XYZ file of C-alpha atoms in Angstrom:
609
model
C 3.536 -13.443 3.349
C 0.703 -11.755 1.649
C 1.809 -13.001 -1.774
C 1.573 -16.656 -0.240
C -1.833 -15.972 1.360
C -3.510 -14.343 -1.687
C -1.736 -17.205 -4.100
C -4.003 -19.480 -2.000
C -6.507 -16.922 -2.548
C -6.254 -17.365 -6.175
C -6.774 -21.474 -5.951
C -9.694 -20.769 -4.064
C -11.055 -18.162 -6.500
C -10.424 -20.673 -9.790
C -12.327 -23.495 -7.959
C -15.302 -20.892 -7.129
C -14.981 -20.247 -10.906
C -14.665 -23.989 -12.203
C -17.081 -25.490 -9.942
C -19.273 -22.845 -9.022
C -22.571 -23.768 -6.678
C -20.329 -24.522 -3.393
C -21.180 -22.972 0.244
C -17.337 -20.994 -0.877
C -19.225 -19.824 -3.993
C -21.871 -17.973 -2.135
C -19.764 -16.746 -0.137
C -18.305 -14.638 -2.732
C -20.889 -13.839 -4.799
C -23.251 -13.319 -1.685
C -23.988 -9.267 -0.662
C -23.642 -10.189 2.740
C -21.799 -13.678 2.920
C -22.614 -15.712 6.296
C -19.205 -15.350 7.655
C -17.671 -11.925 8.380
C -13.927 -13.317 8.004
C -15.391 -13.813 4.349
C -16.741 -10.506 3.896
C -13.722 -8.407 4.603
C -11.242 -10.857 2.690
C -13.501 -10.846 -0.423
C -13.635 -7.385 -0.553
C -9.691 -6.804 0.049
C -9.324 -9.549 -2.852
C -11.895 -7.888 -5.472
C -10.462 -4.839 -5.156
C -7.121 -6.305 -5.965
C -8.639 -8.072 -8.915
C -9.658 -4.081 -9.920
C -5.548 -3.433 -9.939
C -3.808 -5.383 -12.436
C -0.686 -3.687 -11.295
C -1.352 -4.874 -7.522
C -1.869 -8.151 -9.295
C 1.148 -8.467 -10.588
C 2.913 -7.313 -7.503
C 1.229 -10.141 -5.412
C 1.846 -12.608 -7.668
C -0.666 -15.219 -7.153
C -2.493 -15.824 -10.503
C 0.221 -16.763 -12.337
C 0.823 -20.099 -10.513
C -2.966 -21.033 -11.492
C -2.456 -20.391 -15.158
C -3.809 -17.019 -15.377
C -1.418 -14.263 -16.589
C -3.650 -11.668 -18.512
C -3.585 -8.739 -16.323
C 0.254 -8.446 -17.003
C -0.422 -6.929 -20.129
C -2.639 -4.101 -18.600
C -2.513 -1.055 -15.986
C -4.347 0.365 -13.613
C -7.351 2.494 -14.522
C -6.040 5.936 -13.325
C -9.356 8.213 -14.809
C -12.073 10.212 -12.584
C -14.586 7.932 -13.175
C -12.788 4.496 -11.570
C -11.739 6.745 -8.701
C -15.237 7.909 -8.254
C -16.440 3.973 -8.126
C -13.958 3.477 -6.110
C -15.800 5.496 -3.590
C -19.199 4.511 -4.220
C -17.432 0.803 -3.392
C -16.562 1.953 -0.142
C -19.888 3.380 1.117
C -20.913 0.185 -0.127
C -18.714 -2.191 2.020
C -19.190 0.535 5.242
C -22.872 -0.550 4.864
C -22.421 -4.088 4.592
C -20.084 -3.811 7.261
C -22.577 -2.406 10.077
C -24.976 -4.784 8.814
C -23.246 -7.303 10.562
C -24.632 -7.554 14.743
C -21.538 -6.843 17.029
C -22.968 -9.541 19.450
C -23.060 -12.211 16.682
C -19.144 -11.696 15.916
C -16.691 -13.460 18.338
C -14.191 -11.107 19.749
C -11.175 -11.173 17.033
C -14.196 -10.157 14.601
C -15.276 -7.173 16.614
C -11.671 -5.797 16.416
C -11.737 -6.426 12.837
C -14.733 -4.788 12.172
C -13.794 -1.709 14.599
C -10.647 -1.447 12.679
C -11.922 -1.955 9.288
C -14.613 0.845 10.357
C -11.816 3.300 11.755
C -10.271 3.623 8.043
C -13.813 3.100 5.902
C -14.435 6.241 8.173
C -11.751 8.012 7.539
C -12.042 7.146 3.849
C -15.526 8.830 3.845
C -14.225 12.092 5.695
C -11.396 12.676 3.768
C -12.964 12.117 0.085
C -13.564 15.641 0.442
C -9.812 16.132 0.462
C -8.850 13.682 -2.309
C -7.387 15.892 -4.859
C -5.158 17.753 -1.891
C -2.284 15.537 -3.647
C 0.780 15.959 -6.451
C 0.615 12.759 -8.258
C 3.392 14.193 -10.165
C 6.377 14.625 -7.372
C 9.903 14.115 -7.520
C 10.016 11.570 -5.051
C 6.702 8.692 -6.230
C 5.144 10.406 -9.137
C 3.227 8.520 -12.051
C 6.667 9.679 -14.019
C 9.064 7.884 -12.313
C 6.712 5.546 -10.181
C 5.859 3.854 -14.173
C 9.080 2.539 -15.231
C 10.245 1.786 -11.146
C 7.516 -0.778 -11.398
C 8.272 -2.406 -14.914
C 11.581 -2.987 -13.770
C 11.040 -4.347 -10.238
C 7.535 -5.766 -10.748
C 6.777 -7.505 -14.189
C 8.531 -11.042 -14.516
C 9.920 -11.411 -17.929
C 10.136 -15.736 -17.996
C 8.656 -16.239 -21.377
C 7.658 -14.768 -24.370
C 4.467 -13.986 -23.710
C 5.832 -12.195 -20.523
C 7.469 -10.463 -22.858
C 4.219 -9.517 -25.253
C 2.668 -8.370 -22.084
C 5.401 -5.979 -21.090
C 5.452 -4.383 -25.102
C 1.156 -4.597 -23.894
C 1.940 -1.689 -21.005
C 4.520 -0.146 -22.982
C 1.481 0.434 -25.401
C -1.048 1.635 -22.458
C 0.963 3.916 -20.811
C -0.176 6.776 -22.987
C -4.000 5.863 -21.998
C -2.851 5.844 -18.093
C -0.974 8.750 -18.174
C -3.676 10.967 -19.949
C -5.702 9.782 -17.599
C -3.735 10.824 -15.003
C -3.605 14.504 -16.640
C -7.660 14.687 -16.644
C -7.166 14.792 -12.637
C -4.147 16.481 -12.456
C -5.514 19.276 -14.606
C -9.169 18.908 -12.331
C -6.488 20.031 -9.447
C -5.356 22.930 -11.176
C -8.871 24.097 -11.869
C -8.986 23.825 -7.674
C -6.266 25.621 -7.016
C -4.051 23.039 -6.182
C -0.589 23.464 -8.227
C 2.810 21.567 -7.055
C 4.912 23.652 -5.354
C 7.860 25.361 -7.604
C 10.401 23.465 -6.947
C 8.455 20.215 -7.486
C 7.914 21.126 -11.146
C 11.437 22.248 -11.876
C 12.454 18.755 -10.490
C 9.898 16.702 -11.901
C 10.803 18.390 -15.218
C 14.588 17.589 -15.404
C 13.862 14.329 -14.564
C 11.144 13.778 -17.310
C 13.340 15.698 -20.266
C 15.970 13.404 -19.248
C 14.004 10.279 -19.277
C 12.785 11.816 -23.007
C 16.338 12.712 -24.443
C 18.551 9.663 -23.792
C 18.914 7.204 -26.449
C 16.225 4.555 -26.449
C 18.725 1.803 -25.919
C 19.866 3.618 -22.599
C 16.139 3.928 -21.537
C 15.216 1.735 -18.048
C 12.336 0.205 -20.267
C 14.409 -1.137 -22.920
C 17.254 -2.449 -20.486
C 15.323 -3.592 -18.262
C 13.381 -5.560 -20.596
C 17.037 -6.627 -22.124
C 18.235 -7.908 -19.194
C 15.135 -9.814 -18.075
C 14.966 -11.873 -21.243
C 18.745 -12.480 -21.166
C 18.339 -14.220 -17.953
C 15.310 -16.411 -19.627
C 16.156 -19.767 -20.391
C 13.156 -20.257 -22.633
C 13.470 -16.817 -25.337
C 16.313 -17.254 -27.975
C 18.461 -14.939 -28.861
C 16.473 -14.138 -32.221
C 13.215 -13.514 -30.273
C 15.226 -11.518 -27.974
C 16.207 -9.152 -30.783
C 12.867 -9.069 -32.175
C 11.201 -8.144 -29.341
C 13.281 -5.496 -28.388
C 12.856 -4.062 -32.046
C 9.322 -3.784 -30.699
C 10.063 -2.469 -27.336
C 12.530 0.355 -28.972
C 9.351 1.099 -31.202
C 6.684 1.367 -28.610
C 8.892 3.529 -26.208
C 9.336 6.131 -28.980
C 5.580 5.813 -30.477
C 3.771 5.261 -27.127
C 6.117 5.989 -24.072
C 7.761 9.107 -24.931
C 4.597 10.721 -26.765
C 2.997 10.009 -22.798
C 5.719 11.801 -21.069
C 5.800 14.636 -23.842
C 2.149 15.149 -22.320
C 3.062 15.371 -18.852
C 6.232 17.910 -19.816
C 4.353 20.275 -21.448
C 1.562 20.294 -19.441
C 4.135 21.277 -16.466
C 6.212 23.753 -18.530
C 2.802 25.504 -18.658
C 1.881 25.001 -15.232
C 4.954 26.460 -13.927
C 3.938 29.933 -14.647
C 1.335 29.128 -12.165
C 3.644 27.586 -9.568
C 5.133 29.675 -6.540
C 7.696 29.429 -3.822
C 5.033 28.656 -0.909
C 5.198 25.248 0.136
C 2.528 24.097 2.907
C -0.646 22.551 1.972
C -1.759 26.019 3.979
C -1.687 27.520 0.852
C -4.289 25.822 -1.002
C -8.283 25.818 -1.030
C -9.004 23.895 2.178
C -5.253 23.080 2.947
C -5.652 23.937 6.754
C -8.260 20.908 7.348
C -6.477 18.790 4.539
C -3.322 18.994 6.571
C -5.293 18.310 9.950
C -6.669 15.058 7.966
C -3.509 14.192 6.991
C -2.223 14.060 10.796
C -5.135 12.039 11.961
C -4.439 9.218 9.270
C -0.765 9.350 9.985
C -0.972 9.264 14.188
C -4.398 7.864 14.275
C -4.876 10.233 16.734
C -6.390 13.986 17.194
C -3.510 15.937 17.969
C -3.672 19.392 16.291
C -0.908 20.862 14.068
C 0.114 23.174 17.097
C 0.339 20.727 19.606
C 2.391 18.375 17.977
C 4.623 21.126 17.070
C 4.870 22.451 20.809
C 5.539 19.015 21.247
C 8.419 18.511 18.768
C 10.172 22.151 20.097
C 10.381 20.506 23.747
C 11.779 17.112 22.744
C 14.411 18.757 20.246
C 15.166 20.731 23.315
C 15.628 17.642 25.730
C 17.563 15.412 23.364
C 20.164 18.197 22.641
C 20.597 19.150 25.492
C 21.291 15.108 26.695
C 23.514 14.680 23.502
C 25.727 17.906 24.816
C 26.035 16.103 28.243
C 27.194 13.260 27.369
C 29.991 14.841 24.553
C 31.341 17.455 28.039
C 31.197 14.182 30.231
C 33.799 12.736 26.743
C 35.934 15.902 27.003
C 34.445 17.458 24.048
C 34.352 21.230 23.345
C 30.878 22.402 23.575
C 30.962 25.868 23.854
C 30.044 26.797 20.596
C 26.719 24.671 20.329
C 25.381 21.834 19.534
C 25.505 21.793 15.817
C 29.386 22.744 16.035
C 29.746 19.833 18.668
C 27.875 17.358 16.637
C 29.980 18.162 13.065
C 32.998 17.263 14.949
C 31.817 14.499 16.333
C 31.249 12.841 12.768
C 34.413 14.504 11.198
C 36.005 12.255 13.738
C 37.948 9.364 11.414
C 37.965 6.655 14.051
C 34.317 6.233 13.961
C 34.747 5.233 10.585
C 35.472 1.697 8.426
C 37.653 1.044 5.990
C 36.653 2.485 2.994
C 36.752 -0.826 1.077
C 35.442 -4.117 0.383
C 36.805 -5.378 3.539
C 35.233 -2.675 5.357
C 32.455 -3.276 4.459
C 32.244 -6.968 4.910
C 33.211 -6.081 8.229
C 30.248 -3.577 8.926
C 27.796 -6.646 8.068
C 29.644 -9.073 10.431
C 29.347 -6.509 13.247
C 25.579 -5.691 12.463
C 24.826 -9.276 12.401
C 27.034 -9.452 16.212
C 25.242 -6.855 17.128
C 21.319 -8.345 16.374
C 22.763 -11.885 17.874
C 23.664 -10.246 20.908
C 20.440 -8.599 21.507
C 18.287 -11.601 20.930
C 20.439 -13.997 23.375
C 19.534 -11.044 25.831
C 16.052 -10.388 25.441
C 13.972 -13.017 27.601
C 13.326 -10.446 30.145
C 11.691 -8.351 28.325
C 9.745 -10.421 25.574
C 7.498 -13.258 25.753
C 6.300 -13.299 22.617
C 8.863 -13.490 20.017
C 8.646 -14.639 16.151
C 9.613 -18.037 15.634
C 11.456 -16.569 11.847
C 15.042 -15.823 12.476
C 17.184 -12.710 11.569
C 20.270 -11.727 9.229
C 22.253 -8.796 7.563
C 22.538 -8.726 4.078
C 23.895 -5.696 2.021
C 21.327 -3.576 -0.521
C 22.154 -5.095 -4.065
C 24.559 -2.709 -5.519
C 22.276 -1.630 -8.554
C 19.976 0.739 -6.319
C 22.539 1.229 -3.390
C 23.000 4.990 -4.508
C 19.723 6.295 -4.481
C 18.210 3.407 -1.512
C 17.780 4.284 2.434
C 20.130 3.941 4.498
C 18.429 0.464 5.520
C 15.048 -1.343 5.541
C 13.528 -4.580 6.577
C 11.762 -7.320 4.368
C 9.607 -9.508 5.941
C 10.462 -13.252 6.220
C 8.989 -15.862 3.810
C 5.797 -17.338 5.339
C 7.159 -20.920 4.355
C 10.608 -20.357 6.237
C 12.728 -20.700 3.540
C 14.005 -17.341 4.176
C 14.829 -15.334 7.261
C 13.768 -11.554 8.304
C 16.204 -9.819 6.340
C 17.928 -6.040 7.549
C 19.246 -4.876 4.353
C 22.146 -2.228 5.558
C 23.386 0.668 2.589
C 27.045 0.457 2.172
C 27.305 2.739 -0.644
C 28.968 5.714 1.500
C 31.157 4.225 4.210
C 30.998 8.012 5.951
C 26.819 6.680 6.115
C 27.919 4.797 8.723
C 28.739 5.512 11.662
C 30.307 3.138 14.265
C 28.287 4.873 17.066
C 24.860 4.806 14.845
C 25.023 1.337 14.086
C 23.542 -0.474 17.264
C 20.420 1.760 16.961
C 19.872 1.113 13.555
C 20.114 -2.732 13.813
C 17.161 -2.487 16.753
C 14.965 -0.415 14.744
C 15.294 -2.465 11.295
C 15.867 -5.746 13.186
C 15.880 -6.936 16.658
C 13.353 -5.637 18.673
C 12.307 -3.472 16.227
C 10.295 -4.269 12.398
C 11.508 -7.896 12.932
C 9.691 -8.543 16.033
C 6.508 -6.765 15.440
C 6.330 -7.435 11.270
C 7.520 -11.143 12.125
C 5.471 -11.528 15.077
C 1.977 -10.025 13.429
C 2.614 -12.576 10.061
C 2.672 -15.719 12.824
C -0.285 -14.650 14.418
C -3.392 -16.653 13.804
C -6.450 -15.908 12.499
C -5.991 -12.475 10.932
C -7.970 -11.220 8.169
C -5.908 -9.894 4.870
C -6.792 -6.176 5.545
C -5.192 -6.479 9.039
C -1.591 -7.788 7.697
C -0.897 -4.879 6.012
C -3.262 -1.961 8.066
C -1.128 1.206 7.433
C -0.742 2.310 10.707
C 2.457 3.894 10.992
C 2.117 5.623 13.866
C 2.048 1.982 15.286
C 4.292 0.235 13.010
C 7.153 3.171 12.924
C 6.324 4.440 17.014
C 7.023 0.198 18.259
C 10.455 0.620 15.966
C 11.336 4.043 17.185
C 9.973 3.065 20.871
C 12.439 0.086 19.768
C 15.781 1.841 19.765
C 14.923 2.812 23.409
C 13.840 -0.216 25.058
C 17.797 -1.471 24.172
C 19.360 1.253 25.359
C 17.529 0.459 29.392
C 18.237 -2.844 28.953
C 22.079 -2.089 28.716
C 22.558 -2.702 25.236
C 24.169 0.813 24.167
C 26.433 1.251 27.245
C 29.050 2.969 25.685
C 28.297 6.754 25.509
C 28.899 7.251 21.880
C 26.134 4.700 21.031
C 23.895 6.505 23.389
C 24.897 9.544 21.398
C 23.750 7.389 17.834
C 20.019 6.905 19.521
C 19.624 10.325 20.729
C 20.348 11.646 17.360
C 18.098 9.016 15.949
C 15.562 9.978 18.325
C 16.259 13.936 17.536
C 15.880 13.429 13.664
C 12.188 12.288 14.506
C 11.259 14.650 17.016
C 13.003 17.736 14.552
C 10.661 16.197 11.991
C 7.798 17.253 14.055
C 8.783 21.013 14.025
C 9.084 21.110 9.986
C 6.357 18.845 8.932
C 3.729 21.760 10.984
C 6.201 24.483 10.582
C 5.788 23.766 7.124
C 2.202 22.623 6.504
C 0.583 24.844 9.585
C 3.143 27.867 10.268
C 3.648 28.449 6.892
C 7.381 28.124 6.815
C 9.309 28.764 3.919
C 10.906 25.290 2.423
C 14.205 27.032 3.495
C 13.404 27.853 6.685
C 12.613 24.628 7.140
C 15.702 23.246 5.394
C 18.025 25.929 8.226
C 16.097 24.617 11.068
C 16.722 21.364 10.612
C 20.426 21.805 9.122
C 20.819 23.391 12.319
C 19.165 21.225 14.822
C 20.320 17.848 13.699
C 24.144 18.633 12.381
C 23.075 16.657 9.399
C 24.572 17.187 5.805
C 23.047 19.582 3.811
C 22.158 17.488 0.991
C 20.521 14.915 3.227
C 18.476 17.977 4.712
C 16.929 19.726 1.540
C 16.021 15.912 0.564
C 14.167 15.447 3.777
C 12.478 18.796 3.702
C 10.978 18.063 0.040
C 9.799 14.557 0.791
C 8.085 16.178 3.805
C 6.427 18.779 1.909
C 4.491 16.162 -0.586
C 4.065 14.052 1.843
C 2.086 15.905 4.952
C 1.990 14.342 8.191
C 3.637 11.198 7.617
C 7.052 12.081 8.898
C 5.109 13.153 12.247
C 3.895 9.017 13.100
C 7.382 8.196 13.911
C 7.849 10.353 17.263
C 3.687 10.201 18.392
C 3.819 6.442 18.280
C 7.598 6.125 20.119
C 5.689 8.319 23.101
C 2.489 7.297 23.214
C 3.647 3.452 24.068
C 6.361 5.005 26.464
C 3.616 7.010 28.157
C 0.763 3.364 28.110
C 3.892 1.843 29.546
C 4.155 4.317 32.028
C 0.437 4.532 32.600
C 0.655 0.109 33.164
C 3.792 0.519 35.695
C 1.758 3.319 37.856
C -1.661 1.121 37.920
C 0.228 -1.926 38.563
C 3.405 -1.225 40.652
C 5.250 -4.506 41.723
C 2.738 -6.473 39.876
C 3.982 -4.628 36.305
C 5.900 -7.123 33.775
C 7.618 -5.964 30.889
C 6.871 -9.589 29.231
C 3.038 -8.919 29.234
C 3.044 -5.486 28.270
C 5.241 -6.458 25.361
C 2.776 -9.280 24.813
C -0.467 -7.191 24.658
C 1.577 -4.348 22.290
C 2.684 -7.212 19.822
C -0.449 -9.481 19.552
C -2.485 -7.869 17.716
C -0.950 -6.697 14.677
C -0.888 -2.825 14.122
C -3.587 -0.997 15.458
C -4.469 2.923 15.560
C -3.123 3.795 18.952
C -6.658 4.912 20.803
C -6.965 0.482 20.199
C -3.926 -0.020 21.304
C -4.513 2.161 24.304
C -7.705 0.196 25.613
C -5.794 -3.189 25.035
C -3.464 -1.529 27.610
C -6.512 -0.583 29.771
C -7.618 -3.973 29.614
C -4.396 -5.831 30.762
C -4.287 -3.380 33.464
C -7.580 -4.091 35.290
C -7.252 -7.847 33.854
C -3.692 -8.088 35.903
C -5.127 -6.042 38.763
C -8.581 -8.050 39.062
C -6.391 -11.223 39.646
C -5.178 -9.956 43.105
């Protein structure tokens, strides 16, 4: 969707540029244009013309003739972060300049919510550098090549001279990179050891395999093999070039980084939680606020996580006595034998796993034949199950959702991970296909992209707490409508449901209760029955990414309790259509909004008696 919307962008922009002197012209060259829909989408759209690497991502330009960008990257030094900033305070200003009684109401929202994050842009600027941009899950190392390969189109050869361009330019980016990365060091903020001794391995690997094995140089390979328009002898030619710029520009750039971090690790120690570095306490409590959009504190949310974990186990070891199950020795115990059981298994084979797809895609059909009580509002896009392509099944989630296409020529798409048959579980699979699918990301990602009238910013708001809680509070909503009657696919959304509320108890433990990273690894080893290797990988995303794995849980009960708060107010007069409808139609939203759109349909409904 957004790549359609900013590709009209783009037209728009060229005839600005061509023509020039048009009411559209002022608009974007104006410091406070007449309209405040043209304010905010201007400035989303200039500061994508700042990224050529966003640019290329969206891309728009390209179907208006313009394709330069492709051959640069980002500006990663001090000084474009710092105008970055200044840009902000800039916009905030403009912002407020425009008269809250002058707006019509969809523009108040806008504003409001463009002001919540310009506000929380300003507060946590103080907190900037309280990051690893080196990391072992979406560091500059590994986040570099991920996005030649999966990003920059190779159709022609001067696609091609544009690629050899950022093969070139990586050196600038990444010593770029190392000016702030050594500016953190200088604050006391050093990865974690285990970070470095990952990050390492991975970069001395990237360093000592053979050019011609390199991501870079197949990628590139492959690309212009598929080409209809490069022959093979300006195939070879430019990959003579590519195998020369990896080795004079690409390795020299990740030689930097590696020895850089073989000197830093002296520095580095076992203590994991931002608690540990200058400020970390109020860094971490930022972190939460972006991430829930609310003002929960560490300990709270933690108290918060310990009771839930407590609840769903104790639900989980119901329902496996009520099955005839041994649960004497625990729940962990209980739960391994549960998925050592072969029957909830398929067929380890391609059959099988054909098979898993046909049932997912039952499963989502079902659900949205059944659904008209409960929704009123539903996306017009439709829905299907298609496997992850098989060159990134190993290291993919277990599933995700992409968006459908904006013209319809493609459906919402649930893209299920069939690389480990034992992933799958016959008893997890109905509450995976509601998150993912049907009610979950499909209804509200589906349903916001339909809606009219949105500014850019508002498509693609990162509120997670929202986005992740509706998905989460998703799962749920099937199971009371009847959807999961069978006990052992209540069992597969209660341990869904325990994973997120466990990940409340490590994220503080680790970040606020200074937990060790293995105390944090045992605690959730033993509190979710999951494998080991699945664990430690959690734990380390968790511990360079603060907060984030808390949004998941908070959003899931803070529409469960609005819900509850609209059932109480209204009683008999309560309908699960128009509480669905006021959740849904307004795109994500932090959840103190979403909480007076509640409010509002409440007194609204009751003020019609």
């Amino acid at each position: 969707m957004i790549k359609k919307i900013f590709k009209w962008l783009g037209i728009i922009l060229l005839t600005i540029i061509v023509l020039g002197g048009s009411f559209a012209a002022y608009e974007w060259h104006a410091d406070k244009p007449m309209r405040f829909r043209s304010f905010v989408d201007r400035e989303v759209l200039k500061m994508a013309f700042q990224s050529p690497e966003t640019l290329t991502s969206l891309g728009f330009l390209e179907s208006v003739g313009i394709s330069g960008h492709n051959a640069e990257l980002d500006d990663a030094s001090l000084a474009k972060a710092d105008e970055l900033f200044v840009k902000l305070k800039t916009v905030h200003q403009t912002m407020n300049a425009y008269d809250d009684e002058s707006l019509s109401d969809a523009d108040r929202l806008s504003k409001e919510i463009a002001l919540y994050l310009l506000d929380f842009a300003k507060d946590a600027e103080q907190y900037r550098y309280h990051s690893y941009p080196v990391n072992q899950l979406f560091g500059i190392q590994n986040g570099y090549p991920s996005f030649m390969e999966a990003q920059h189109q190779v159709n022609s050869i001067d696609d091609a001279e544009n690629y050899l361009s950022r093969l070139e330019k990586v050196k600038l980016k990444f010593t770029q990179e190392l000016e702030g990365i050594k500016l953190r060091e200088e604050k006391g903020i050093i990865p974690p050891a285990f970070v470095i001794e990952r990050v390492l391995e991975e970069m001395n690997n990237f360093v000592n395999k053979p050019i011609e094995e390199n991501i870079l140089y197949t990628s590139l390979a492959k690309k212009m093999s598929e080409s209809e328009s490069i022959s093979v002898d300006e195939q070879a030619e430019l990959l003579a070039k590519a195998k020369a710029n990896i080795d004079t520009f690409v390795h020299p750039a990740y030689q930097q980084l590696i020895d850089y971090f073989t000197h830093l690790q002296a520095k580095a120690t076992a203590d994991d939680g931002f608690w540990r570095l200058p400020q970390g306490d109020k860094a971490y409590a930022s972190a939460l606020r972006f991430f829930t959009t609310t003002d929960y504190t560490p300990q709270y949310i933690h108290d918060i996580g310990l009771k839930e974990v407590e609840r769903i186990q104790a639900e989980i070891l119901t329902i496996l006595a009520e099955q005839n199950y041994d649960v004497s020795q625990g729940f962990t115990t209980a739960i391994e034998h549960l998925a050592a059981q072969e029957s909830f298994y398929y067929e380890d084979s391609d059959a099988g796993r054909a098979q898993i797809l046909q049932d997912y895609q039952t499963i989502l059909d079902e659900i949205d034949a059944g659904l008209s009580s409960a929704f009123r509002i539903r996306p017009k896009a439709g829905m299907e199950v298609v496997r992850i392509p098989g060159f990134k099944e190993k290291t993919a989630p277990g599933a995700y959702y992409q968006q459908p296409a904006i013209d319809g020529s493609r459906p919402g798409r649930f893209f299920a991970n069939l690389y480990d048959i034992k992933a799958t579980p016959k008893y997890a699979m109905r509450t995976l296909a509601y998150h993912e699918g049907i009610p979950g990301h499909h209804f509200q990602i589906a349903v916001a992209m339909e809606l009219e009238g949105l500014p850019l910013f508002r498509m693609f708001s990162p509120f997670t707490a929202y986005v992740e809680g509706w998905a989460l509070y998703s799962e749920y909503l099937a199971w009371e409508m009847g959807f999961q009657d069978d006990p052992f696919d209540n069992i597969g959304r209660l341990q869904a449901e325990l994973f997120r509320a466990v990940r409340l108890v490590v994220d503080t433990g680790i970040h606020y209760k200074r937990w060790t990273r293995q105390q944090a690894i045992d605690y959730m080893k033993i509190n979710t029955g999951m494998a080991l290797t699945d664990v430690v990988s959690e734990i380390e995303r968790y511990i360079v990414m603060p907060g984030q794995a808390t949004s998941y849980k908070v959003g899931m009960m803070k529409i469960l309790a609005l819900r509850e708060k609209a059932k109480i107010a209204l009683g008999d007069k309560f309908d699960l259509r128009d509480f669905h409808d006021v959740v849904l139609k307004n795109g994500a939203v932090p959840l103190d909004i979403l909480e007076r759109f509640i409010d509002r349909y409440i007194a609204d409904t009751l003020a019609k008696t």
